[in-house]
Tab-separated table of C-alpha atoms and ligand atoms in Angstrom:
chain	number	residue	atom	x	y	z
A	1	MET	CA	0.000	0.000	0.000
A	2	THR	CA	1.115	3.536	-0.690
A	3	LYS	CA	2.602	5.237	2.318
A	4	THR	CA	1.463	8.666	3.466
A	5	ILE	CA	4.298	11.021	4.340
A	6	LEU	CA	3.945	14.276	6.262
A	7	VAL	CA	6.311	16.874	4.806
A	8	THR	CA	6.627	19.884	7.093
A	9	GLY	CA	7.941	22.996	5.370
A	10	GLY	CA	6.880	21.375	2.113
A	11	ALA	CA	6.291	24.711	0.363
A	12	GLY	CA	9.903	25.768	0.970
A	13	PHE	CA	12.964	25.325	-1.207
A	14	ILE	CA	14.135	21.840	-0.224
A	15	GLY	CA	10.744	20.615	1.005
A	16	SER	CA	9.012	21.388	-2.295
A	17	HIS	CA	11.621	19.564	-4.362
A	18	THR	CA	11.410	16.578	-2.013
A	19	ALA	CA	7.606	16.562	-2.208
A	20	VAL	CA	7.818	16.324	-6.017
A	21	GLU	CA	10.201	13.351	-5.829
A	22	LEU	CA	7.946	11.631	-3.255
A	23	LEU	CA	4.909	12.035	-5.520
A	24	LEU	CA	6.841	10.693	-8.504
A	25	ARG	CA	7.699	7.661	-6.381
A	26	ASP	CA	3.947	7.210	-5.641
A	27	TYR	CA	3.956	8.265	-2.019
A	28	ARG	CA	0.945	10.173	-0.738
A	29	VAL	CA	2.055	13.588	0.501
A	30	VAL	CA	0.589	15.781	3.228
A	31	ILE	CA	2.237	19.196	3.429
A	32	ALA	CA	2.187	21.362	6.546
A	33	ASP	CA	3.651	24.826	6.079
A	34	ASP	CA	2.849	28.183	7.696
A	35	LEU	CA	3.944	30.029	4.514
A	36	SER	CA	5.976	32.436	6.664
A	37	ASN	CA	8.906	32.085	4.263
A	38	SER	CA	7.322	30.304	1.309
A	39	SER	CA	4.539	30.630	-1.229
A	40	ALA	CA	1.288	28.711	-1.681
A	41	LYS	CA	2.085	28.824	-5.400
A	42	ALA	CA	4.773	26.219	-4.765
A	43	ILE	CA	2.005	23.770	-3.778
A	44	GLU	CA	0.370	24.084	-7.195
A	45	VAL	CA	3.705	23.550	-8.929
A	46	ILE	CA	4.404	20.468	-6.786
A	47	LYS	CA	1.097	18.940	-7.916
A	48	THR	CA	1.890	19.638	-11.570
A	49	LEU	CA	5.464	18.352	-11.489
A	50	GLY	CA	4.543	15.369	-9.298
A	51	SER	CA	1.418	14.570	-11.416
A	52	ALA	CA	-0.594	13.970	-8.255
A	53	ASP	CA	-2.594	15.751	-5.617
A	54	VAL	CA	-1.247	16.764	-2.229
A	55	SER	CA	-3.097	17.616	0.933
A	56	PHE	CA	-1.953	21.070	2.032
A	57	HIS	CA	-2.432	22.492	5.536
A	58	GLU	CA	-1.396	26.033	6.383
A	59	VAL	CA	-0.467	25.468	10.018
A	60	ASP	CA	1.891	26.725	12.666
A	61	LEU	CA	3.507	23.647	14.193
A	62	THR	CA	4.181	25.430	17.484
A	63	ASP	CA	0.461	24.814	18.198
A	64	GLU	CA	0.375	21.199	19.361
A	65	ALA	CA	-3.397	20.837	18.910
A	66	LEU	CA	-2.983	21.622	15.207
A	67	VAL	CA	-0.171	19.093	14.928
A	68	ALA	CA	-2.392	16.464	16.579
A	69	GLN	CA	-5.115	17.211	14.023
A	70	LEU	CA	-2.773	16.409	11.120
A	71	PHE	CA	-2.181	12.930	12.555
A	72	ASP	CA	-5.887	12.463	13.338
A	73	GLU	CA	-6.912	13.378	9.794
A	74	HIS	CA	-4.311	11.475	7.773
A	75	PRO	CA	-2.859	7.957	7.984
A	76	ILE	CA	0.673	9.375	8.309
A	77	GLU	CA	3.403	6.723	8.469
A	78	ALA	CA	6.537	8.875	8.363
A	79	VAL	CA	7.529	12.515	8.785
A	80	VAL	CA	10.115	14.466	6.811
A	81	HIS	CA	10.664	17.619	8.850
A	82	PHE	CA	11.929	20.697	6.988
A	83	ALA	CA	9.909	23.430	8.699
A	84	GLY	CA	12.014	25.889	10.642
A	85	LEU	CA	13.650	29.274	10.728
A	86	LYS	CA	17.021	29.267	9.024
A	87	ALA	CA	18.698	32.672	8.844
A	88	VAL	CA	21.934	32.711	10.821
A	89	GLY	CA	22.119	36.506	11.287
A	90	GLU	CA	18.467	36.821	12.323
A	91	SER	CA	18.972	34.030	14.862
A	92	VAL	CA	21.710	36.048	16.560
A	93	GLU	CA	19.338	39.027	16.864
A	94	LYS	CA	16.243	37.040	17.875
A	95	PRO	CA	17.485	33.940	19.688
A	96	MET	CA	14.259	33.308	21.621
A	97	HIS	CA	12.244	33.403	18.401
A	98	TYR	CA	14.547	30.734	16.966
A	99	TYR	CA	14.556	28.514	20.044
A	100	ARG	CA	10.800	28.783	20.523
A	101	THR	CA	9.927	28.185	16.890
A	102	ASN	CA	12.397	25.460	15.916
A	103	LEU	CA	12.398	23.545	19.192
A	104	THR	CA	8.695	23.791	20.078
A	105	SER	CA	7.519	22.754	16.632
A	106	THR	CA	9.868	19.774	16.552
A	107	MET	CA	8.931	18.632	20.049
A	108	ASN	CA	5.233	18.923	19.185
A	109	LEU	CA	5.813	16.798	16.120
A	110	LEU	CA	7.851	14.140	17.898
A	111	SER	CA	5.410	13.893	20.760
A	112	GLN	CA	2.374	13.641	18.472
A	113	MET	CA	4.189	11.068	16.345
A	114	ALA	CA	4.701	8.849	19.388
A	115	GLN	CA	1.091	9.352	20.493
A	116	HIS	CA	-0.084	8.270	17.035
A	117	ASP	CA	2.318	5.351	16.826
A	118	VAL	CA	4.446	6.917	14.063
A	119	TRP	CA	8.175	6.343	14.549
A	120	ASP	CA	9.835	7.119	11.204
A	121	PHE	CA	11.448	10.558	11.168
A	122	VAL	CA	13.796	12.263	8.707
A	123	PHE	CA	15.199	15.548	9.987
A	124	SER	CA	16.553	18.471	8.031
A	125	SER	CA	19.830	19.128	9.820
A	126	SER	CA	22.822	21.086	8.599
A	127	ALA	CA	26.580	21.009	8.242
A	128	THR	CA	26.400	23.973	10.594
A	129	VAL	CA	26.441	21.411	13.460
A	130	TYR	CA	30.176	20.959	12.771
A	131	GLY	CA	30.927	24.572	13.776
A	132	THR	CA	34.484	25.362	12.720
A	133	PRO	CA	35.684	22.023	11.358
A	134	GLU	CA	39.092	20.691	12.390
A	135	GLN	CA	39.196	18.075	9.650
A	136	LEU	CA	38.354	18.257	5.923
A	137	PRO	CA	36.414	16.629	4.372
A	138	ILE	CA	34.156	16.363	7.420
A	139	PRO	CA	32.969	12.880	8.467
A	140	GLU	CA	29.837	12.390	10.593
A	141	SER	CA	32.073	11.386	13.496
A	142	ALA	CA	33.656	14.878	13.638
A	143	PRO	CA	33.041	16.879	16.821
A	144	THR	CA	29.893	19.011	16.795
A	145	GLY	CA	29.454	22.523	18.129
A	146	ALA	CA	27.329	25.285	16.697
A	147	THR	CA	28.382	28.928	16.623
A	148	ASN	CA	24.993	30.701	16.528
A	149	PRO	CA	21.422	30.160	17.808
A	150	TYR	CA	20.178	28.804	14.467
A	151	GLY	CA	22.924	26.180	14.448
A	152	ARG	CA	22.294	25.394	18.091
A	153	THR	CA	18.622	24.636	17.357
A	154	LYS	CA	19.771	22.096	14.740
A	155	LEU	CA	22.227	20.564	17.173
A	156	MET	CA	19.720	20.494	20.059
A	157	ILE	CA	17.138	18.787	17.860
A	158	GLU	CA	19.730	16.205	16.813
A	159	GLU	CA	20.431	15.541	20.502
A	160	ILE	CA	16.723	15.287	21.329
A	161	CYS	CA	16.362	12.704	18.539
A	162	GLN	CA	19.315	10.710	19.848
A	163	ASP	CA	17.834	10.688	23.357
A	164	LEU	CA	14.427	9.561	22.082
A	165	ALA	CA	15.952	6.741	20.054
A	166	ALA	CA	17.995	5.631	23.064
A	167	ALA	CA	14.879	5.592	25.251
A	168	ASP	CA	12.551	3.749	22.859
A	169	ASP	CA	13.744	1.379	20.170
A	170	ARG	CA	10.692	1.903	17.998
A	171	TRP	CA	12.157	5.173	16.702
A	172	ARG	CA	13.812	5.090	13.279
A	173	ILE	CA	15.462	8.460	12.728
A	174	SER	CA	17.778	9.921	10.086
A	175	LEU	CA	19.497	13.252	10.689
A	176	LEU	CA	20.459	14.655	7.293
A	177	ARG	CA	23.282	17.162	7.495
A	178	TYR	CA	23.045	19.273	4.356
A	179	PHE	CA	26.023	21.137	3.013
A	180	ASN	CA	25.104	24.011	0.640
A	181	PRO	CA	21.873	23.295	-1.274
A	182	VAL	CA	21.518	25.242	-4.539
A	183	GLY	CA	20.003	24.773	-7.995
A	184	ALA	CA	16.371	24.342	-8.933
A	185	HIS	CA	13.990	21.915	-10.603
A	186	ALA	CA	14.979	21.309	-14.252
A	187	SER	CA	11.536	22.530	-15.395
A	188	GLY	CA	12.360	26.059	-14.247
A	189	GLN	CA	9.062	26.120	-12.335
A	190	LEU	CA	10.354	25.463	-8.823
A	191	GLY	CA	13.337	27.082	-7.142
A	192	GLU	CA	14.675	29.121	-4.255
A	193	ASP	CA	12.700	32.291	-3.546
A	194	PRO	CA	14.165	34.087	-0.536
A	195	ARG	CA	12.225	36.999	0.953
A	196	GLY	CA	14.120	40.280	1.068
A	197	ILE	CA	17.853	40.440	0.550
A	198	PRO	CA	19.229	36.921	0.049
A	199	ASN	CA	21.610	35.727	2.773
A	200	ASN	CA	23.034	32.961	0.631
A	201	LEU	CA	25.463	33.258	-2.229
A	202	VAL	CA	23.710	31.595	-5.158
A	203	PRO	CA	20.332	33.370	-4.847
A	204	PHE	CA	22.226	36.664	-4.552
A	205	VAL	CA	24.345	35.897	-7.635
A	206	MET	CA	21.214	34.971	-9.606
A	207	GLN	CA	19.436	38.193	-8.582
A	208	VAL	CA	22.442	40.188	-9.795
A	209	ALA	CA	22.473	38.228	-13.075
A	210	VAL	CA	18.768	38.892	-13.664
A	211	GLY	CA	19.163	42.600	-12.874
A	212	ARG	CA	17.341	42.733	-9.530
A	213	ARG	CA	20.538	43.734	-7.702
A	214	GLU	CA	23.480	45.753	-8.857
A	215	LYS	CA	26.486	44.070	-7.367
A	216	LEU	CA	27.608	41.123	-5.274
A	217	GLN	CA	29.811	41.442	-2.222
A	218	VAL	CA	32.403	38.696	-1.920
A	219	PHE	CA	32.950	38.206	1.791
A	220	GLY	CA	36.722	37.956	2.123
A	221	GLY	CA	39.498	37.540	-0.420
A	222	ASP	CA	42.129	36.483	2.083
A	223	TRP	CA	40.893	33.084	3.234
A	224	ASP	CA	43.346	30.211	3.284
A	225	THR	CA	41.913	28.723	0.057
A	226	PRO	CA	43.321	28.390	-3.503
A	227	ASP	CA	41.886	31.741	-4.708
A	228	GLY	CA	41.343	33.433	-1.324
A	229	SER	CA	37.523	33.243	-1.444
A	230	GLY	CA	35.436	30.873	0.695
A	231	VAL	CA	35.023	27.251	-0.399
A	232	ARG	CA	31.792	25.284	0.084
A	233	ASP	CA	30.344	21.935	-0.907
A	234	TYR	CA	27.384	22.945	-3.091
A	235	ILE	CA	24.777	20.276	-3.761
A	236	HIS	CA	21.936	20.299	-6.305
A	237	VAL	CA	18.562	20.474	-4.553
A	238	VAL	CA	17.198	17.594	-6.668
A	239	ASP	CA	20.114	15.385	-5.560
A	240	LEU	CA	19.362	16.465	-2.011
A	241	ALA	CA	15.675	15.561	-2.456
A	242	ALA	CA	16.749	12.119	-3.702
A	243	GLY	CA	18.835	11.804	-0.524
A	244	HIS	CA	15.641	12.195	1.537
A	245	LEU	CA	13.930	9.395	-0.372
A	246	ALA	CA	16.956	7.164	0.115
A	247	ALA	CA	17.023	7.990	3.835
A	248	LEU	CA	13.292	7.305	4.179
A	249	GLU	CA	13.569	3.978	2.399
A	250	LYS	CA	16.627	2.902	4.400
A	251	LEU	CA	15.460	3.934	7.870
A	252	ARG	CA	16.472	1.523	10.605
A	253	ALA	CA	16.029	1.378	14.350
A	254	GLY	CA	17.949	4.098	16.171
A	255	CYS	CA	19.178	7.516	15.142
A	256	GLU	CA	21.792	7.991	12.416
A	257	ALA	CA	23.391	11.139	11.009
A	258	TYR	CA	24.322	11.391	7.326
A	259	ASN	CA	26.219	14.077	5.448
A	260	LEU	CA	24.482	15.061	2.235
A	261	GLY	CA	27.101	16.735	0.060
A	262	THR	CA	29.140	15.995	-3.023
A	263	GLY	CA	32.599	15.973	-1.456
A	264	ASN	CA	33.716	18.636	-3.993
A	265	GLY	CA	34.489	22.204	-3.041
A	266	SER	CA	33.846	25.364	-5.097
A	267	SER	CA	34.997	28.878	-4.272
A	268	VAL	CA	32.909	32.041	-4.424
A	269	LEU	CA	34.952	33.202	-7.436
A	270	GLU	CA	34.343	29.883	-9.219
A	271	ILE	CA	30.621	30.282	-8.592
A	272	ILE	CA	30.696	33.765	-10.096
A	273	GLY	CA	32.650	32.563	-13.158
A	274	THR	CA	30.362	29.583	-13.765
A	275	ALA	CA	27.232	31.696	-13.232
A	276	GLU	CA	28.495	34.249	-15.764
A	277	ARG	CA	29.095	31.499	-18.291
A	278	VAL	CA	25.728	29.749	-17.931
A	279	SER	CA	23.725	32.977	-17.821
A	280	GLY	CA	25.681	34.945	-20.403
A	281	LYS	CA	25.532	37.908	-17.966
A	282	THR	CA	28.278	39.838	-16.251
A	283	ILE	CA	28.142	39.652	-12.466
A	284	PRO	CA	29.833	42.721	-10.980
A	285	TYR	CA	31.330	42.206	-7.539
A	286	ASP	CA	33.488	43.816	-4.855
A	287	VAL	CA	35.697	41.856	-2.532
A	288	VAL	CA	34.890	43.137	0.975
A	289	ASP	CA	35.674	42.121	4.567
A	290	ARG	CA	34.934	38.646	5.810
A	291	ARG	CA	31.393	38.044	7.104
A	292	SER	CA	31.370	37.385	10.823
A	293	GLY	CA	30.956	33.714	11.703
A	294	ASP	CA	32.101	32.438	8.281
A	295	ILE	CA	34.732	29.736	7.840
A	296	ALA	CA	37.280	29.253	5.033
A	297	THR	CA	36.175	25.845	3.825
A	298	SER	CA	33.336	23.417	4.388
A	299	LEU	CA	33.465	20.076	2.621
A	300	ALA	CA	31.473	16.882	3.197
A	301	ASP	CA	32.762	13.387	3.429
A	302	PRO	CA	29.636	11.759	1.919
A	303	THR	CA	30.982	8.179	2.126
A	304	LYS	CA	28.511	7.053	4.792
A	305	ALA	CA	25.454	8.156	2.802
A	306	ASN	CA	26.956	6.667	-0.392
A	307	ARG	CA	27.490	3.346	1.338
A	308	GLU	CA	24.529	3.016	3.693
A	309	LEU	CA	21.839	4.842	1.739
A	310	GLY	CA	23.039	3.854	-1.735
A	311	TRP	CA	22.829	7.546	-2.626
A	312	ARG	CA	25.222	9.853	-4.431
A	313	ALA	CA	24.961	13.484	-5.576
A	314	ASP	CA	25.916	13.480	-9.222
A	315	ARG	CA	24.910	16.865	-10.633
A	316	ASN	CA	27.930	19.150	-11.046
A	317	LEU	CA	28.300	22.875	-10.432
A	318	GLU	CA	27.448	23.721	-14.027
A	319	ALA	CA	24.157	21.789	-13.772
A	320	MET	CA	23.357	23.448	-10.420
A	321	LEU	CA	23.868	26.951	-11.776
A	322	THR	CA	22.226	26.239	-15.147
A	323	ASP	CA	19.076	25.112	-13.331
A	324	ALA	CA	19.236	28.004	-10.842
A	325	TRP	CA	19.524	30.420	-13.776
A	326	ARG	CA	16.616	28.809	-15.658
A	327	TRP	CA	14.417	29.284	-12.578
A	328	GLN	CA	15.606	32.862	-11.987
A	329	SER	CA	15.329	33.966	-15.619
A	330	MET	CA	11.872	32.392	-16.052
A	331	ASN	CA	10.703	33.873	-12.724
A	332	PRO	CA	12.728	37.046	-12.084
A	333	MET	CA	10.629	37.892	-9.022
A	334	GLY	CA	10.281	34.289	-7.842
A	335	PHE	CA	6.765	33.066	-7.103
A	336	ALA	CA	5.506	36.634	-6.717
A	337	GLU	CA	5.146	37.003	-10.480
A	338	ASN	CA	3.825	33.598	-11.535
B	1	UFG	N1	29.115	34.731	0.299
B	1	UFG	C1	29.565	35.894	-0.309
B	1	UFG	N2	28.667	36.877	-0.582
B	1	UFG	C2	27.327	36.762	-0.287
B	1	UFG	C3	26.882	35.565	0.340
B	1	UFG	C4	27.813	34.585	0.617
B	1	UFG	O1	30.757	36.028	-0.599
B	1	UFG	O2	26.561	37.689	-0.549
B	1	UFG	C5	30.080	33.654	0.544
B	1	UFG	C6	30.212	33.238	1.997
B	1	UFG	O3	31.169	34.040	2.653
B	1	UFG	C7	30.602	31.771	1.869
B	1	UFG	C8	29.885	31.319	0.601
B	1	UFG	O4	29.605	32.495	-0.124
B	1	UFG	O5	31.990	31.666	1.646
B	1	UFG	C9	28.582	30.590	0.872
B	1	UFG	O6	27.770	31.405	1.701
B	1	UFG	P1	26.233	31.047	1.971
B	1	UFG	O7	25.666	32.122	2.841
B	1	UFG	O8	25.553	30.752	0.703
B	1	UFG	O9	26.341	29.668	2.748
B	1	UFG	P2	27.034	29.342	4.145
B	1	UFG	O10	28.032	28.274	3.852
B	1	UFG	O11	27.520	30.529	4.854
B	1	UFG	O12	25.774	28.873	4.957
B	1	UFG	C10	25.253	27.605	4.808
B	1	UFG	C11	23.762	27.593	5.161
B	1	UFG	C12	23.547	27.910	6.610
B	1	UFG	C13	24.437	27.083	7.478
B	1	UFG	C14	25.878	27.214	7.030
B	1	UFG	C15	26.841	26.371	7.797
B	1	UFG	O13	23.063	28.524	4.378
B	1	UFG	O14	22.220	27.593	6.913
B	1	UFG	O15	25.977	26.811	5.668
B	1	UFG	O16	26.590	25.023	7.566
B	1	UFG	F1	24.355	27.486	8.752
């Protein structure tokens, strides 16, 4: 029988791409999203690209009664939990907002799951749990330690999951530590649509390329990297979505963390060069001071996910930026214009 999966944050960037892949694999999908940082238009696109219906609930998961209702109304068998606040800088300014939102919603979910006899949980974690890495590429066994409230919510939730799994062996939990998700659906209909000024590099680069912003700031030209700009492990969002399906299908008793990355690093200057090539646009930039809290290099060791989940990210940087550009050029203002 087809399984019903609850996808929280399913209207967002990674959640929407994962929902499409779930539908294409014949899962039934229930989406819960408060639309605080996403658009209801994404739901319509998910249905089109996934050639199936989804049940959409606009809910705030910090209200436990509303979470309970989702489980009462649908035969949910597993939860993929993306919903959460995710801006590092904002989390430093509003720590209580981050702790209350990210922790309360997750605890409501986990407690309602147990009450409804649902034990399969895939959590949207982040490479941010490695803090300033001592070893590159970073294996899952590396020490953890977040450097800001956002990162600490991810780490605290990971620890809560580990404690639950230790206390009750019915739990089957995967903690997916994403590196730098970029790109868009190949159709050009689904992509990243940040509100306000983008915090992340690729959306900013794309908004410069499409003419929405004048110039990019490159945060630091004196890092200890081959060209002096920061190096990250960028991963195509559709590869990342496939990683969630693999994790869901390979869940086993306990709580396991997996790095989802490619294992390849790209610098900010390489991103700019590749984006200029695929878009045919010039991307003006200034090299400015380092951004506080940044690190020189972040790079995944994805061996564990390759081996245990049978999953590998195979789209290269050119594919990531080609798809990001298709989305941005077809929808210069994101979902606002569609
Ligand atoms: N960068 C710029 N200019 C910009 C934006 C970013 O030069 O306008 C640089 C950064 O300094 C960094 C690289 O581009 O070297 C990537 O920056 P992003 O903001 O896109 O990504 P981060 O690696 O800083 O952040 C990501 C996630 C966070 C997570 C963090 C650590 O977006 O959620 O990784 O894991 F906390």
